Amino acid sequence: MNIMLFHSTFGLRPAVRQAADRLRAAGHEVWTPDLFEGRTFETVEDGMEFNERIGKDELLKRAVLAAAPYSERGLVYAGFSLGASVAQTLALGDDKARGLLLLHGTSDIAASASVDDLPVQLHVAEPDPFETDDWLSAWYLQMGKAGADVEVYRYAGAGHLYTDPDLPDYDEEAAEATWRVALGFLETL
């Protein structure tokens, strides 16, 4: 599988590279574009502030430019938190997308969004301050209405970015379960 993996609001940190290496070890080709052009952050607040300065349009432009050379291959879009939001936006706009793997995040869905049975897998903490139960319920229904085939996995007690071993949210058990299920998902695409 060809996978475009987008980083979180913390930037392109070692955990993203480690995730890409794990995916490569499973036989996938993986790209990890740096949407923050080398900047990384120690706190969510600093990363969000930087992201707001860039602006959503510029961030999406950078993501589209990163994915464009590979989209003809049929990409699986994937991302962590903010990167999951970016991945979702690109996957819903790419008729060649093979799948969507969301880790720790989702995004708004345009009312006009339409896909043809796009396989989608979401992994998220329970509870998650950025992905509330009400939000996730509405998101799930909207993704189904858009034509996606959605699976949602919740991890009780895990922190928001529980797959990043360098952050306080890290939960080894939830992270390993996530990777086991996600790798299985990718094998089905």
PDB file of C-alpha atoms in Angstrom:
ATOM      1  CA  MET A   1       0.000   0.000   0.000  1.00  0.00           C
ATOM      2  CA  ASN A   2       1.077   3.589  -0.634  1.00  0.00           C
ATOM      3  CA  ILE A   3       0.481   5.607   2.520  1.00  0.00           C
ATOM      4  CA  MET A   4       0.600   9.382   3.001  1.00  0.00           C
ATOM      5  CA  LEU A   5       1.041   9.890   6.766  1.00  0.00           C
ATOM      6  CA  PHE A   6       0.456  13.370   8.213  1.00  0.00           C
ATOM      7  CA  HIS A   7       1.837  14.570  11.548  1.00  0.00           C
ATOM      8  CA  SER A   8      -0.042  16.112  14.471  1.00  0.00           C
ATOM      9  CA  THR A   9       0.018  19.689  15.705  1.00  0.00           C
ATOM     10  CA  PHE A  10       3.314  18.816  17.432  1.00  0.00           C
ATOM     11  CA  GLY A  11       4.980  18.638  14.004  1.00  0.00           C
ATOM     12  CA  LEU A  12       7.033  15.911  12.358  1.00  0.00           C
ATOM     13  CA  ARG A  13       8.326  14.321  15.570  1.00  0.00           C
ATOM     14  CA  PRO A  14      10.197  11.038  16.071  1.00  0.00           C
ATOM     15  CA  ALA A  15       6.922   9.190  16.806  1.00  0.00           C
ATOM     16  CA  VAL A  16       5.680   9.917  13.276  1.00  0.00           C
ATOM     17  CA  ARG A  17       8.917   8.616  11.778  1.00  0.00           C
ATOM     18  CA  GLN A  18       8.698   5.531  14.016  1.00  0.00           C
ATOM     19  CA  ALA A  19       5.125   4.926  12.869  1.00  0.00           C
ATOM     20  CA  ALA A  20       6.250   5.238   9.239  1.00  0.00           C
ATOM     21  CA  ASP A  21       9.050   2.747   9.901  1.00  0.00           C
ATOM     22  CA  ARG A  22       6.551   0.324  11.444  1.00  0.00           C
ATOM     23  CA  LEU A  23       4.363   0.622   8.351  1.00  0.00           C
ATOM     24  CA  ARG A  24       7.366   0.152   6.048  1.00  0.00           C
ATOM     25  CA  ALA A  25       8.405  -2.954   7.978  1.00  0.00           C
ATOM     26  CA  ALA A  26       4.944  -4.340   7.161  1.00  0.00           C
ATOM     27  CA  GLY A  27       5.661  -3.847   3.453  1.00  0.00           C
ATOM     28  CA  HIS A  28       4.076  -0.457   2.799  1.00  0.00           C
ATOM     29  CA  GLU A  29       5.542   2.564   1.043  1.00  0.00           C
ATOM     30  CA  VAL A  30       5.123   5.592   3.299  1.00  0.00           C
ATOM     31  CA  TRP A  31       5.605   9.340   2.904  1.00  0.00           C
ATOM     32  CA  THR A  32       5.662  11.717   5.890  1.00  0.00           C
ATOM     33  CA  PRO A  33       5.402  15.274   4.593  1.00  0.00           C
ATOM     34  CA  ASP A  34       6.460  18.044   6.940  1.00  0.00           C
ATOM     35  CA  LEU A  35       3.576  20.500   6.804  1.00  0.00           C
ATOM     36  CA  PHE A  36       5.280  22.728   9.390  1.00  0.00           C
ATOM     37  CA  GLU A  37       8.534  23.029   7.412  1.00  0.00           C
ATOM     38  CA  GLY A  38      10.819  21.773  10.167  1.00  0.00           C
ATOM     39  CA  ARG A  39       9.026  23.241  13.178  1.00  0.00           C
ATOM     40  CA  THR A  40       8.091  20.992  16.080  1.00  0.00           C
ATOM     41  CA  PHE A  41       6.408  21.913  19.335  1.00  0.00           C
ATOM     42  CA  GLU A  42       6.501  20.773  22.945  1.00  0.00           C
ATOM     43  CA  THR A  43       2.897  21.699  23.772  1.00  0.00           C
ATOM     44  CA  VAL A  44      -0.438  21.361  22.009  1.00  0.00           C
ATOM     45  CA  GLU A  45      -1.047  25.071  22.571  1.00  0.00           C
ATOM     46  CA  ASP A  46       2.176  26.113  20.799  1.00  0.00           C
ATOM     47  CA  GLY A  47       1.441  23.797  17.892  1.00  0.00           C
ATOM     48  CA  MET A  48      -2.140  25.023  17.589  1.00  0.00           C
ATOM     49  CA  GLU A  49      -0.990  28.640  17.672  1.00  0.00           C
ATOM     50  CA  PHE A  50       1.484  27.958  14.866  1.00  0.00           C
ATOM     51  CA  ASN A  51      -1.173  26.091  12.894  1.00  0.00           C
ATOM     52  CA  GLU A  52      -3.564  29.037  13.257  1.00  0.00           C
ATOM     53  CA  ARG A  53      -0.876  31.406  11.972  1.00  0.00           C
ATOM     54  CA  ILE A  54      -0.347  29.210   8.908  1.00  0.00           C
ATOM     55  CA  GLY A  55      -4.083  28.922   8.378  1.00  0.00           C
ATOM     56  CA  LYS A  56      -6.166  25.955   7.272  1.00  0.00           C
ATOM     57  CA  ASP A  57      -5.988  26.839   3.577  1.00  0.00           C
ATOM     58  CA  GLU A  58      -2.186  26.987   3.556  1.00  0.00           C
ATOM     59  CA  LEU A  59      -1.914  23.765   5.554  1.00  0.00           C
ATOM     60  CA  LEU A  60      -4.214  21.958   3.104  1.00  0.00           C
ATOM     61  CA  LYS A  61      -2.322  23.433   0.155  1.00  0.00           C
ATOM     62  CA  ARG A  62       0.931  22.021   1.560  1.00  0.00           C
ATOM     63  CA  ALA A  63      -0.727  18.635   2.073  1.00  0.00           C
ATOM     64  CA  VAL A  64      -2.178  18.542  -1.444  1.00  0.00           C
ATOM     65  CA  LEU A  65       1.203  19.458  -2.941  1.00  0.00           C
ATOM     66  CA  ALA A  66       2.860  16.696  -0.907  1.00  0.00           C
ATOM     67  CA  ALA A  67       0.314  14.068  -1.980  1.00  0.00           C
ATOM     68  CA  ALA A  68      -0.128  15.113  -5.621  1.00  0.00           C
ATOM     69  CA  PRO A  69       2.938  13.300  -7.045  1.00  0.00           C
ATOM     70  CA  TYR A  70       1.681  10.004  -5.585  1.00  0.00           C
ATOM     71  CA  SER A  71      -2.115  10.237  -5.791  1.00  0.00           C
ATOM     72  CA  GLU A  72      -2.303   8.401  -9.131  1.00  0.00           C
ATOM     73  CA  ARG A  73      -0.999   5.322  -7.289  1.00  0.00           C
ATOM     74  CA  GLY A  74      -4.091   5.194  -5.092  1.00  0.00           C
ATOM     75  CA  LEU A  75      -3.061   6.436  -1.673  1.00  0.00           C
ATOM     76  CA  VAL A  76      -4.160   5.454   1.778  1.00  0.00           C
ATOM     77  CA  TYR A  77      -4.346   8.732   3.662  1.00  0.00           C
ATOM     78  CA  ALA A  78      -3.417   8.564   7.330  1.00  0.00           C
ATOM     79  CA  GLY A  79      -2.643  10.987  10.105  1.00  0.00           C
ATOM     80  CA  PHE A  80      -2.313  11.776  13.770  1.00  0.00           C
ATOM     81  CA  SER A  81      -4.823  14.222  15.319  1.00  0.00           C
ATOM     82  CA  LEU A  82      -4.478  17.390  13.197  1.00  0.00           C
ATOM     83  CA  GLY A  83      -2.872  15.190  10.555  1.00  0.00           C
ATOM     84  CA  ALA A  84      -5.916  12.909  10.647  1.00  0.00           C
ATOM     85  CA  SER A  85      -8.072  15.941   9.909  1.00  0.00           C
ATOM     86  CA  VAL A  86      -5.854  16.753   6.922  1.00  0.00           C
ATOM     87  CA  ALA A  87      -5.854  13.117   5.770  1.00  0.00           C
ATOM     88  CA  GLN A  88      -9.653  12.965   5.952  1.00  0.00           C
ATOM     89  CA  THR A  89     -10.043  16.123   3.880  1.00  0.00           C
ATOM     90  CA  LEU A  90      -7.686  14.837   1.187  1.00  0.00           C
ATOM     91  CA  ALA A  91      -9.153  11.320   1.098  1.00  0.00           C
ATOM     92  CA  LEU A  92     -12.698  12.630   0.674  1.00  0.00           C
ATOM     93  CA  GLY A  93     -11.511  14.741  -2.252  1.00  0.00           C
ATOM     94  CA  ASP A  94      -9.431  12.062  -4.010  1.00  0.00           C
ATOM     95  CA  ASP A  95     -11.438   9.589  -6.085  1.00  0.00           C
ATOM     96  CA  LYS A  96      -8.386   7.326  -6.280  1.00  0.00           C
ATOM     97  CA  ALA A  97      -8.005   7.076  -2.477  1.00  0.00           C
ATOM     98  CA  ARG A  98      -7.711   3.453  -1.345  1.00  0.00           C
ATOM     99  CA  GLY A  99      -8.431   4.060   2.324  1.00  0.00           C
ATOM    100  CA  LEU A 100      -8.320   6.392   5.301  1.00  0.00           C
ATOM    101  CA  LEU A 101      -6.602   5.619   8.611  1.00  0.00           C
ATOM    102  CA  LEU A 102      -7.384   8.163  11.320  1.00  0.00           C
ATOM    103  CA  LEU A 103      -5.402   8.185  14.552  1.00  0.00           C
ATOM    104  CA  HIS A 104      -6.673  10.498  17.286  1.00  0.00           C
ATOM    105  CA  GLY A 105      -8.710  12.817  15.100  1.00  0.00           C
ATOM    106  CA  THR A 106     -11.419  13.597  12.588  1.00  0.00           C
ATOM    107  CA  SER A 107     -12.608  16.662  10.709  1.00  0.00           C
ATOM    108  CA  ASP A 108     -15.720  18.376   9.455  1.00  0.00           C
ATOM    109  CA  ILE A 109     -17.334  16.735   6.454  1.00  0.00           C
ATOM    110  CA  ALA A 110     -18.693  18.803   3.588  1.00  0.00           C
ATOM    111  CA  ALA A 111     -22.390  18.187   2.948  1.00  0.00           C
ATOM    112  CA  SER A 112     -21.495  17.412  -0.666  1.00  0.00           C
ATOM    113  CA  ALA A 113     -18.828  14.820   0.221  1.00  0.00           C
ATOM    114  CA  SER A 114     -19.301  11.566  -1.623  1.00  0.00           C
ATOM    115  CA  VAL A 115     -17.112   8.471  -1.811  1.00  0.00           C
ATOM    116  CA  ASP A 116     -17.660   4.982  -3.141  1.00  0.00           C
ATOM    117  CA  ASP A 117     -17.337   2.635  -0.139  1.00  0.00           C
ATOM    118  CA  LEU A 118     -14.083   4.230   1.032  1.00  0.00           C
ATOM    119  CA  PRO A 119     -12.666   2.047   3.839  1.00  0.00           C
ATOM    120  CA  VAL A 120     -12.133   4.212   6.939  1.00  0.00           C
ATOM    121  CA  GLN A 121     -10.720   3.224  10.292  1.00  0.00           C
ATOM    122  CA  LEU A 122     -10.638   5.568  13.294  1.00  0.00           C
ATOM    123  CA  HIS A 123      -8.685   4.992  16.514  1.00  0.00           C
ATOM    124  CA  VAL A 124      -9.447   7.410  19.338  1.00  0.00           C
ATOM    125  CA  ALA A 125      -9.216   7.673  23.113  1.00  0.00           C
ATOM    126  CA  GLU A 126     -12.313   7.333  25.270  1.00  0.00           C
ATOM    127  CA  PRO A 127     -12.983   9.936  26.463  1.00  0.00           C
ATOM    128  CA  ASP A 128     -11.077  12.340  24.244  1.00  0.00           C
ATOM    129  CA  PRO A 129     -11.330  16.105  24.855  1.00  0.00           C
ATOM    130  CA  PHE A 130     -10.933  16.834  21.128  1.00  0.00           C
ATOM    131  CA  GLU A 131     -13.251  14.052  19.896  1.00  0.00           C
ATOM    132  CA  THR A 132     -16.330  14.096  22.148  1.00  0.00           C
ATOM    133  CA  ASP A 133     -18.938  11.350  22.054  1.00  0.00           C
ATOM    134  CA  ASP A 134     -21.536  13.659  20.474  1.00  0.00           C
ATOM    135  CA  TRP A 135     -19.055  14.804  17.832  1.00  0.00           C
ATOM    136  CA  LEU A 136     -18.010  11.239  17.002  1.00  0.00           C
ATOM    137  CA  SER A 137     -21.619  10.076  16.690  1.00  0.00           C
ATOM    138  CA  ALA A 138     -22.421  12.883  14.255  1.00  0.00           C
ATOM    139  CA  TRP A 139     -19.134  12.306  12.374  1.00  0.00           C
ATOM    140  CA  TYR A 140     -19.867   8.583  12.032  1.00  0.00           C
ATOM    141  CA  LEU A 141     -23.333   9.243  10.603  1.00  0.00           C
ATOM    142  CA  GLN A 142     -22.016  11.872   8.184  1.00  0.00           C
ATOM    143  CA  MET A 143     -19.210   9.593   6.962  1.00  0.00           C
ATOM    144  CA  GLY A 144     -21.742   6.842   6.341  1.00  0.00           C
ATOM    145  CA  LYS A 145     -23.995   9.270   4.484  1.00  0.00           C
ATOM    146  CA  ALA A 146     -21.006  10.256   2.326  1.00  0.00           C
ATOM    147  CA  GLY A 147     -20.547   6.599   1.389  1.00  0.00           C
ATOM    148  CA  ALA A 148     -17.624   5.582   3.614  1.00  0.00           C
ATOM    149  CA  ASP A 149     -17.333   2.149   5.208  1.00  0.00           C
ATOM    150  CA  VAL A 150     -16.330   3.165   8.749  1.00  0.00           C
ATOM    151  CA  GLU A 151     -14.863   1.254  11.691  1.00  0.00           C
ATOM    152  CA  VAL A 152     -14.307   3.052  15.011  1.00  0.00           C
ATOM    153  CA  TYR A 153     -12.048   1.797  17.809  1.00  0.00           C
ATOM    154  CA  ARG A 154     -12.112   3.482  21.235  1.00  0.00           C
ATOM    155  CA  TYR A 155      -9.470   3.075  23.927  1.00  0.00           C
ATOM    156  CA  ALA A 156     -10.761   3.668  27.446  1.00  0.00           C
ATOM    157  CA  GLY A 157      -8.469   5.662  29.685  1.00  0.00           C
ATOM    158  CA  ALA A 158      -5.888   6.481  27.024  1.00  0.00           C
ATOM    159  CA  GLY A 159      -4.763  10.078  26.468  1.00  0.00           C
ATOM    160  CA  HIS A 160      -5.462  11.948  23.232  1.00  0.00           C
ATOM    161  CA  LEU A 161      -2.160  11.166  21.450  1.00  0.00           C
ATOM    162  CA  TYR A 162      -1.680   7.810  23.142  1.00  0.00           C
ATOM    163  CA  THR A 163       0.489   6.334  20.353  1.00  0.00           C
ATOM    164  CA  ASP A 164       3.330   8.856  20.838  1.00  0.00           C
ATOM    165  CA  PRO A 165       5.837   7.383  23.332  1.00  0.00           C
ATOM    166  CA  ASP A 166       7.407  10.807  23.928  1.00  0.00           C
ATOM    167  CA  LEU A 167       4.221  12.434  25.205  1.00  0.00           C
ATOM    168  CA  PRO A 168       2.441  12.170  28.578  1.00  0.00           C
ATOM    169  CA  ASP A 169      -0.646  10.738  26.796  1.00  0.00           C
ATOM    170  CA  TYR A 170       1.259   7.600  25.798  1.00  0.00           C
ATOM    171  CA  ASP A 171      -0.479   4.315  26.586  1.00  0.00           C
ATOM    172  CA  GLU A 172       1.585   1.318  25.472  1.00  0.00           C
ATOM    173  CA  GLU A 173      -1.265  -1.185  25.612  1.00  0.00           C
ATOM    174  CA  ALA A 174      -3.644   1.028  23.609  1.00  0.00           C
ATOM    175  CA  ALA A 175      -0.878   1.950  21.150  1.00  0.00           C
ATOM    176  CA  GLU A 176       0.021  -1.672  20.447  1.00  0.00           C
ATOM    177  CA  ALA A 177      -3.648  -2.619  20.058  1.00  0.00           C
ATOM    178  CA  THR A 178      -4.094   0.290  17.641  1.00  0.00           C
ATOM    179  CA  TRP A 179      -1.141  -0.770  15.489  1.00  0.00           C
ATOM    180  CA  ARG A 180      -2.237  -4.414  15.464  1.00  0.00           C
ATOM    181  CA  VAL A 181      -5.730  -3.486  14.235  1.00  0.00           C
ATOM    182  CA  ALA A 182      -4.482  -0.778  11.841  1.00  0.00           C
ATOM    183  CA  LEU A 183      -1.964  -3.105  10.190  1.00  0.00           C
ATOM    184  CA  GLY A 184      -4.704  -5.666   9.742  1.00  0.00           C
ATOM    185  CA  PHE A 185      -6.909  -3.005   8.166  1.00  0.00           C
ATOM    186  CA  LEU A 186      -4.175  -2.008   5.722  1.00  0.00           C
ATOM    187  CA  GLU A 187      -3.738  -5.641   4.679  1.00  0.00           C
ATOM    188  CA  THR A 188      -7.381  -5.735   3.556  1.00  0.00           C
ATOM    189  CA  LEU A 189      -7.064  -2.764   1.186  1.00  0.00           C
TER     190      LEU A 189
END
